[in-house]
Amino acid sequence: MAKKETIEKTPVDCIPHLKAIQDTQDILSGKWKVLIIGSLAFSKKRYMELQRVVEGIGPKMLSKELQELEINGLVRRTVLESKPVTVEYELTAYGHTIKPVIDAMASWGKQHREKVISEIKGK
Amino acid sequence: MAKKETIEKTPVDCIPHLKAIQDTQDILSGKWKVLIIGSLAFSKKRYMELQRVVEGIGPKMLSKELQELEINGLVRRTVLESKPVTVEYELTAYGHTIKPVIDAMASWGKQHREKVISEIKGK
DNA sequence: CAGCATCCCTTAAGATACTG
DNA sequence: CAGTATCTTAAGGGATGCTG
């Protein structure tokens, strides 16, 4: 079979690459998911602990984003049988596989903040 | 000076970590920035090329997000002196430093897509 | 070609109050 | 404690049309 005569300039093979990026972006969509994962990466936490650590998040958003993370298999929710009900959240094994993304964000963000500060001082 | 008497349980030293993550999230905020960076990571591109590669983006969003990236020093805009004006966009040296974040997203997204597909087929 | 101006609309997300 | 329900708002983002 002959090649198409109208060969598009650089049909850009990077598109599958962009699709993959988009997939990750979808999973991490919303204002709080990366922060939730970032804090669960340290250790499992109860609902209230999460709300305290992730500053600014309200109960509605917290539970919504946790549910989405659970649906995608990144987070496990465990109800503990205690006097007042307690619920524990933790990263699943699969959830841990996304840590490199969050770690990359953390380390770039760290150096970026330092850079911005040094620019201000240097001025 | 005495320590505060109400010592909070795990005052969570992970908060600076979360702040850093949030900084990166801010810089990459919006629906298209990671895709723009992802496609510029391959090679510099003209405005129209970007609009073609980043499927679905409109001219308004494209120029808006490019401006924000330029302001943050990740992208350089160059006007070329050609018949009909042409503008070229490329990552700055600093822009390249954020590639690890995008690469991590790309590679996680890739395996995630494969995992999801295999789960569907396996069912 | 590159990109701004305008209008419009959906949706993310906050505040508040209530339940098992 | 761990959420849900409802209301409301701000804003992100799309479509269209125009300009240098």
Coordinates of N, CA and C (backbone and C1' of nucleotides) in Angstrom, one line a residue, chain A residues 30-32 60-61 64-65, chain C residues 12-17 20:
Chain A
G30 N -8.6 18.0 40.3 CA -9.2 18.6 41.6 C -8.1 19.2 42.3
K31 N -8.5 20.0 43.3 CA -7.6 20.9 44.0 C -6.8 20.2 45.0
W32 N -7.3 19.0 45.5 CA -6.7 18.5 46.7 C -6.0 17.1 46.5
K60 N -16.6 18.3 52.7 CA -17.2 17.9 51.5 C -16.1 17.5 50.5
M61 N -15.2 18.4 50.2 CA -14.2 18.1 49.2 C -13.3 17.0 49.7
K64 N -15.2 13.8 49.0 CA -15.4 13.6 47.6 C -14.1 13.1 46.9
E65 N -13.0 13.8 47.2 CA -11.7 13.4 46.5 C -11.2 12.1 47.0
Chain C
dA12 P -16.6 19.6 38.0 O5' -15.4 20.2 38.8 C5' -14.5 21.1 38.2 C4' -14.1 22.2 39.2 C3' -13.8 21.6 40.6 O3' -12.6 22.2 41.1 C1' -15.5 23.2 40.8
dA13 P -11.9 21.7 42.4 O5' -12.5 22.6 43.5 C5' -12.5 24.0 43.4 C4' -13.4 24.6 44.4 C3' -13.4 24.0 45.8 O3' -13.2 25.1 46.7 C1' -15.6 24.3 45.2
dG14 P -12.4 24.9 48.1 O5' -13.2 25.9 49.1 C5' -13.3 27.2 48.7 C4' -14.6 27.8 49.3 C3' -14.8 27.5 50.8 O3' -15.0 28.7 51.5 C1' -16.8 27.0 49.6
dA15 P -15.1 28.7 53.1 O5' -16.6 28.8 53.5 C5' -17.4 29.7 52.7 C4' -18.8 29.7 53.2 C3' -18.9 29.4 54.7 O3' -19.9 30.3 55.3 C1' -20.2 27.8 53.5
dT16 P -20.0 30.3 56.9 O5' -21.3 29.4 57.1 C5' -22.5 29.5 56.2 C4' -23.4 28.4 56.4 C3' -23.6 27.9 57.9 O3' -24.9 28.1 58.3 C1' -23.5 26.1 56.4
dA17 P -25.3 27.9 59.9 O5' -26.1 26.5 59.8 C5' -27.0 26.4 58.7 C4' -27.5 24.9 58.6 C3' -27.7 24.3 60.0 O3' -29.0 23.6 60.0 C1' -26.3 22.9 58.6
dG20 P -30.2 9.5 60.8 O5' -29.0 8.4 60.9 C5' -28.3 8.0 59.8 C4' -27.0 7.2 60.3 C3' -27.3 6.3 61.5 O3' -26.4 5.2 61.4 C1' -25.7 8.0 62.1

